[in-house]
């Protein structure tokens, strides 16, 4: 079956603009994770969803970042008023259930965001 | 907070040889899980191997094996009979007992010399 897909693959935006990044998880996967990969910070965990609910949003870098998931499937990560430090690859992963110790996370190919 | 350290930014090995990638971690939890992920240029992270902290036996997956030293908080990856397709970034990752995401190290860039 299809793996995790993310769109767009690459996004170039001007500083101050809003962007939306989309993640389509594997069908039937109830858990969904967002990570950010940047040269300076490496791989950072941002947020996870169980169904449509995100119990802990403390990993989001600032209040300009928000995420939602609808219908227990597609998730959108929105960055408002983008800054140059937001430039990174944003990775999405999904798994059958929560708890990485029990369920393997399957990653998408990521969205490379460049803020000019 | 948990931390994961990979002290080798880059490693190089001849094809068919064996290479070991190092990883250390810091945690106060007793129940946790460790992983090695591979990230080729396509950017897609692929799980290579996983280890449950409560298991004393080192995990093995074909040419990939780990040396898990719980007391030393060390978790190294050994790749035997290296192949050109093994060239990639390798990330060590940690997961505690909760549902949070993975904590990753900075990665090691593995180069395979033909």
GROMACS .gro file of C-alpha atoms in nm:
model
  230
    1UNK     CA    1   0.000   0.000   0.000
    2UNK     CA    2   0.095   0.366  -0.015
    3UNK     CA    3   0.331   0.509   0.239
    4UNK     CA    4   0.319   0.843   0.415
    5UNK     CA    5   0.299   1.126   0.167
    6UNK     CA    6   0.376   1.493   0.221
    7UNK     CA    7   0.309   1.797   0.009
    8UNK     CA    8   0.455   2.009  -0.122
    9UNK     CA    9   0.793   1.844  -0.161
   10UNK     CA   10   0.962   2.182  -0.164
   11UNK     CA   11   0.832   2.524  -0.070
   12UNK     CA   12   1.001   2.860  -0.108
   13UNK     CA   13   0.829   3.150   0.061
   14UNK     CA   14   0.902   3.507   0.150
   15UNK     CA   15   0.959   3.611   0.508
   16UNK     CA   16   0.632   3.710   0.671
   17UNK     CA   17   0.410   3.485   0.459
   18UNK     CA   18   0.201   3.198   0.596
   19UNK     CA   19   0.260   2.841   0.478
   20UNK     CA   20   0.068   2.514   0.510
   21UNK     CA   21   0.238   2.177   0.502
   22UNK     CA   22   0.029   1.865   0.447
   23UNK     CA   23   0.075   1.508   0.562
   24UNK     CA   24  -0.123   1.205   0.446
   25UNK     CA   25  -0.057   0.914   0.682
   26UNK     CA   26  -0.080   0.546   0.600
   27UNK     CA   27  -0.442   0.437   0.596
   28UNK     CA   28  -0.549   0.301   0.933
   29UNK     CA   29  -0.268   0.462   1.129
   30UNK     CA   30  -0.416   0.642   1.428
   31UNK     CA   31  -0.100   0.816   1.547
   32UNK     CA   32   0.072   1.093   1.355
   33UNK     CA   33   0.392   1.280   1.440
   34UNK     CA   34   0.559   1.597   1.309
   35UNK     CA   35   0.934   1.656   1.327
   36UNK     CA   36   1.159   1.937   1.208
   37UNK     CA   37   1.507   1.875   1.069
   38UNK     CA   38   1.741   2.173   1.046
   39UNK     CA   39   2.116   2.219   1.017
   40UNK     CA   40   2.143   2.398   1.347
   41UNK     CA   41   1.903   2.200   1.565
   42UNK     CA   42   1.908   1.855   1.405
   43UNK     CA   43   1.589   1.651   1.430
   44UNK     CA   44   1.330   1.789   1.672
   45UNK     CA   45   0.998   1.638   1.768
   46UNK     CA   46   0.719   1.895   1.734
   47UNK     CA   47   0.380   1.739   1.805
   48UNK     CA   48   0.182   1.416   1.787
   49UNK     CA   49  -0.182   1.332   1.726
   50UNK     CA   50  -0.383   1.040   1.853
   51UNK     CA   51  -0.685   1.048   1.628
   52UNK     CA   52  -0.769   1.416   1.589
   53UNK     CA   53  -0.639   1.513   1.929
   54UNK     CA   54  -0.300   1.667   2.011
   55UNK     CA   55  -0.262   1.638   2.390
   56UNK     CA   56   0.070   1.822   2.413
   57UNK     CA   57   0.163   2.121   2.199
   58UNK     CA   58   0.464   2.228   2.403
   59UNK     CA   59   0.708   2.102   2.139
   60UNK     CA   60   0.593   2.357   1.882
   61UNK     CA   61   0.874   2.617   1.847
   62UNK     CA   62   0.653   2.925   1.885
   63UNK     CA   63   0.293   3.039   1.876
   64UNK     CA   64   0.332   3.098   1.503
   65UNK     CA   65   0.316   2.722   1.461
   66UNK     CA   66  -0.010   2.531   1.472
   67UNK     CA   67  -0.122   2.186   1.363
   68UNK     CA   68  -0.450   2.013   1.312
   69UNK     CA   69  -0.575   1.678   1.201
   70UNK     CA   70  -0.920   1.612   1.063
   71UNK     CA   71  -1.110   1.288   1.019
   72UNK     CA   72  -0.830   1.098   1.188
   73UNK     CA   73  -0.633   1.119   0.867
   74UNK     CA   74  -0.476   1.421   0.695
   75UNK     CA   75  -0.277   1.663   0.908
   76UNK     CA   76  -0.174   2.019   0.833
   77UNK     CA   77   0.114   2.207   0.993
   78UNK     CA   78   0.072   2.582   0.955
   79UNK     CA   79   0.343   2.838   1.008
   80UNK     CA   80   0.229   3.199   1.026
   81UNK     CA   81   0.449   3.499   0.952
   82UNK     CA   82   0.742   3.279   0.851
   83UNK     CA   83   1.093   3.370   0.962
   84UNK     CA   84   1.426   3.265   0.813
   85UNK     CA   85   1.492   3.038   1.110
   86UNK     CA   86   1.186   2.836   1.006
   87UNK     CA   87   1.380   2.708   0.705
   88UNK     CA   88   1.410   2.332   0.752
   89UNK     CA   89   1.280   1.997   0.637
   90UNK     CA   90   0.951   1.910   0.803
   91UNK     CA   91   0.899   1.537   0.842
   92UNK     CA   92   0.576   1.359   0.916
   93UNK     CA   93   0.544   1.005   1.048
   94UNK     CA   94   0.252   0.778   1.123
   95UNK     CA   95   0.208   0.457   1.321
   96UNK     CA   96  -0.065   0.210   1.407
   97UNK     CA   97  -0.080   0.341   1.760
   98UNK     CA   98   0.095   0.560   2.009
   99UNK     CA   99   0.411   0.467   2.194
  100UNK     CA  100   0.714   0.442   1.967
  101UNK     CA  101   0.832   0.148   2.173
  102UNK     CA  102   0.545  -0.062   2.043
  103UNK     CA  103   0.461   0.073   1.701
  104UNK     CA  104   0.710   0.153   1.428
  105UNK     CA  105   0.691   0.506   1.292
  106UNK     CA  106   0.680   0.526   0.913
  107UNK     CA  107   0.819   0.850   0.781
  108UNK     CA  108   0.725   1.056   0.479
  109UNK     CA  109   0.981   1.216   0.245
  110UNK     CA  110   0.944   1.554   0.410
  111UNK     CA  111   0.877   1.906   0.292
  112UNK     CA  112   1.180   2.130   0.247
  113UNK     CA  113   1.081   2.483   0.347
  114UNK     CA  114   1.301   2.774   0.247
  115UNK     CA  115   1.219   3.121   0.377
  116UNK     CA  116   1.385   3.401   0.183
  117UNK     CA  117   1.523   1.567   2.957
  118UNK     CA  118   1.672   1.289   2.754
  119UNK     CA  119   1.968   1.355   2.526
  120UNK     CA  120   2.126   1.147   2.252
  121UNK     CA  121   2.485   1.206   2.141
  122UNK     CA  122   2.652   1.083   1.826
  123UNK     CA  123   3.016   1.189   1.837
  124UNK     CA  124   3.109   1.088   1.482
  125UNK     CA  125   2.981   1.341   1.226
  126UNK     CA  126   3.121   1.129   0.944
  127UNK     CA  127   3.257   0.778   0.898
  128UNK     CA  128   3.408   0.609   0.594
  129UNK     CA  129   3.445   0.237   0.529
  130UNK     CA  130   3.555   0.019   0.241
  131UNK     CA  131   3.288  -0.189   0.073
  132UNK     CA  132   3.256  -0.535   0.236
  133UNK     CA  133   3.426  -0.416   0.555
  134UNK     CA  134   3.268  -0.369   0.898
  135UNK     CA  135   3.196  -0.032   1.055
  136UNK     CA  136   3.068   0.068   1.398
  137UNK     CA  137   2.871   0.387   1.464
  138UNK     CA  138   2.866   0.520   1.819
  139UNK     CA  139   2.579   0.655   2.024
  140UNK     CA  140   2.546   0.750   2.389
  141UNK     CA  141   2.237   0.872   2.567
  142UNK     CA  142   2.133   1.017   2.897
  143UNK     CA  143   1.810   0.934   3.076
  144UNK     CA  144   1.674   0.885   3.426
  145UNK     CA  145   1.407   0.642   3.307
  146UNK     CA  146   1.441   0.269   3.353
  147UNK     CA  147   1.202   0.165   3.077
  148UNK     CA  148   1.298   0.297   2.736
  149UNK     CA  149   1.369   0.198   2.380
  150UNK     CA  150   1.651   0.277   2.141
  151UNK     CA  151   1.653   0.288   1.764
  152UNK     CA  152   1.882   0.334   1.468
  153UNK     CA  153   1.734   0.505   1.163
  154UNK     CA  154   1.883   0.543   0.818
  155UNK     CA  155   1.817   0.852   0.606
  156UNK     CA  156   1.931   0.827   0.243
  157UNK     CA  157   1.938   1.134   0.014
  158UNK     CA  158   1.568   1.079  -0.056
  159UNK     CA  159   1.513   1.213   0.301
  160UNK     CA  160   1.286   0.922   0.398
  161UNK     CA  161   1.379   0.789   0.743
  162UNK     CA  162   1.393   0.409   0.757
  163UNK     CA  163   1.406   0.204   1.076
  164UNK     CA  164   1.715  -0.015   1.081
  165UNK     CA  165   1.700  -0.178   1.423
  166UNK     CA  166   1.545  -0.133   1.767
  167UNK     CA  167   1.640  -0.239   2.118
  168UNK     CA  168   1.425  -0.264   2.431
  169UNK     CA  169   1.621  -0.154   2.737
  170UNK     CA  170   1.487  -0.439   2.951
  171UNK     CA  171   1.633  -0.697   2.712
  172UNK     CA  172   1.992  -0.795   2.777
  173UNK     CA  173   2.034  -0.962   2.441
  174UNK     CA  174   2.162  -0.735   2.167
  175UNK     CA  175   1.927  -0.690   1.871
  176UNK     CA  176   2.032  -0.819   1.528
  177UNK     CA  177   1.881  -0.765   1.184
  178UNK     CA  178   2.075  -0.940   0.909
  179UNK     CA  179   2.400  -0.742   0.862
  180UNK     CA  180   2.306  -0.491   1.133
  181UNK     CA  181   2.362  -0.551   1.502
  182UNK     CA  182   2.388  -0.338   1.812
  183UNK     CA  183   2.608  -0.337   2.118
  184UNK     CA  184   2.383  -0.219   2.399
  185UNK     CA  185   2.562  -0.132   2.723
  186UNK     CA  186   2.291  -0.018   2.961
  187UNK     CA  187   2.515   0.080   3.251
  188UNK     CA  188   2.735   0.287   3.025
  189UNK     CA  189   2.430   0.422   2.836
  190UNK     CA  190   2.590   0.326   2.510
  191UNK     CA  191   2.417   0.195   2.197
  192UNK     CA  192   2.646   0.137   1.899
  193UNK     CA  193   2.549   0.005   1.556
  194UNK     CA  194   2.767  -0.244   1.372
  195UNK     CA  195   2.725  -0.287   0.999
  196UNK     CA  196   2.892  -0.598   0.861
  197UNK     CA  197   2.983  -0.657   0.497
  198UNK     CA  198   2.914  -0.291   0.410
  199UNK     CA  199   2.738  -0.234   0.081
  200UNK     CA  200   2.717   0.075  -0.139
  201UNK     CA  201   2.347   0.099  -0.056
  202UNK     CA  202   2.433   0.148   0.310
  203UNK     CA  203   2.562   0.498   0.237
  204UNK     CA  204   2.336   0.740   0.420
  205UNK     CA  205   2.292   0.946   0.736
  206UNK     CA  206   2.238   0.728   1.041
  207UNK     CA  207   2.050   0.857   1.341
  208UNK     CA  208   2.037   0.711   1.688
  209UNK     CA  209   1.703   0.773   1.861
  210UNK     CA  210   1.550   0.731   2.206
  211UNK     CA  211   1.194   0.678   2.322
  212UNK     CA  212   1.077   0.668   2.681
  213UNK     CA  213   0.774   0.499   2.822
  214UNK     CA  214   0.531   0.764   2.708
  215UNK     CA  215   0.369   0.845   2.379
  216UNK     CA  216   0.595   1.132   2.285
  217UNK     CA  217   0.801   1.141   1.972
  218UNK     CA  218   1.155   1.022   1.929
  219UNK     CA  219   1.463   1.208   2.054
  220UNK     CA  220   1.733   1.194   1.788
  221UNK     CA  221   2.109   1.240   1.787
  222UNK     CA  222   2.276   1.473   1.537
  223UNK     CA  223   2.353   1.187   1.298
  224UNK     CA  224   2.656   1.021   1.140
  225UNK     CA  225   2.719   1.047   0.768
  226UNK     CA  226   2.836   0.705   0.648
  227UNK     CA  227   3.041   0.690   0.330
  228UNK     CA  228   3.106   0.358   0.157
  229UNK     CA  229   3.422   0.348  -0.051
  230UNK     CA  230   3.398   0.110  -0.351
   0.00000   0.00000   0.00000
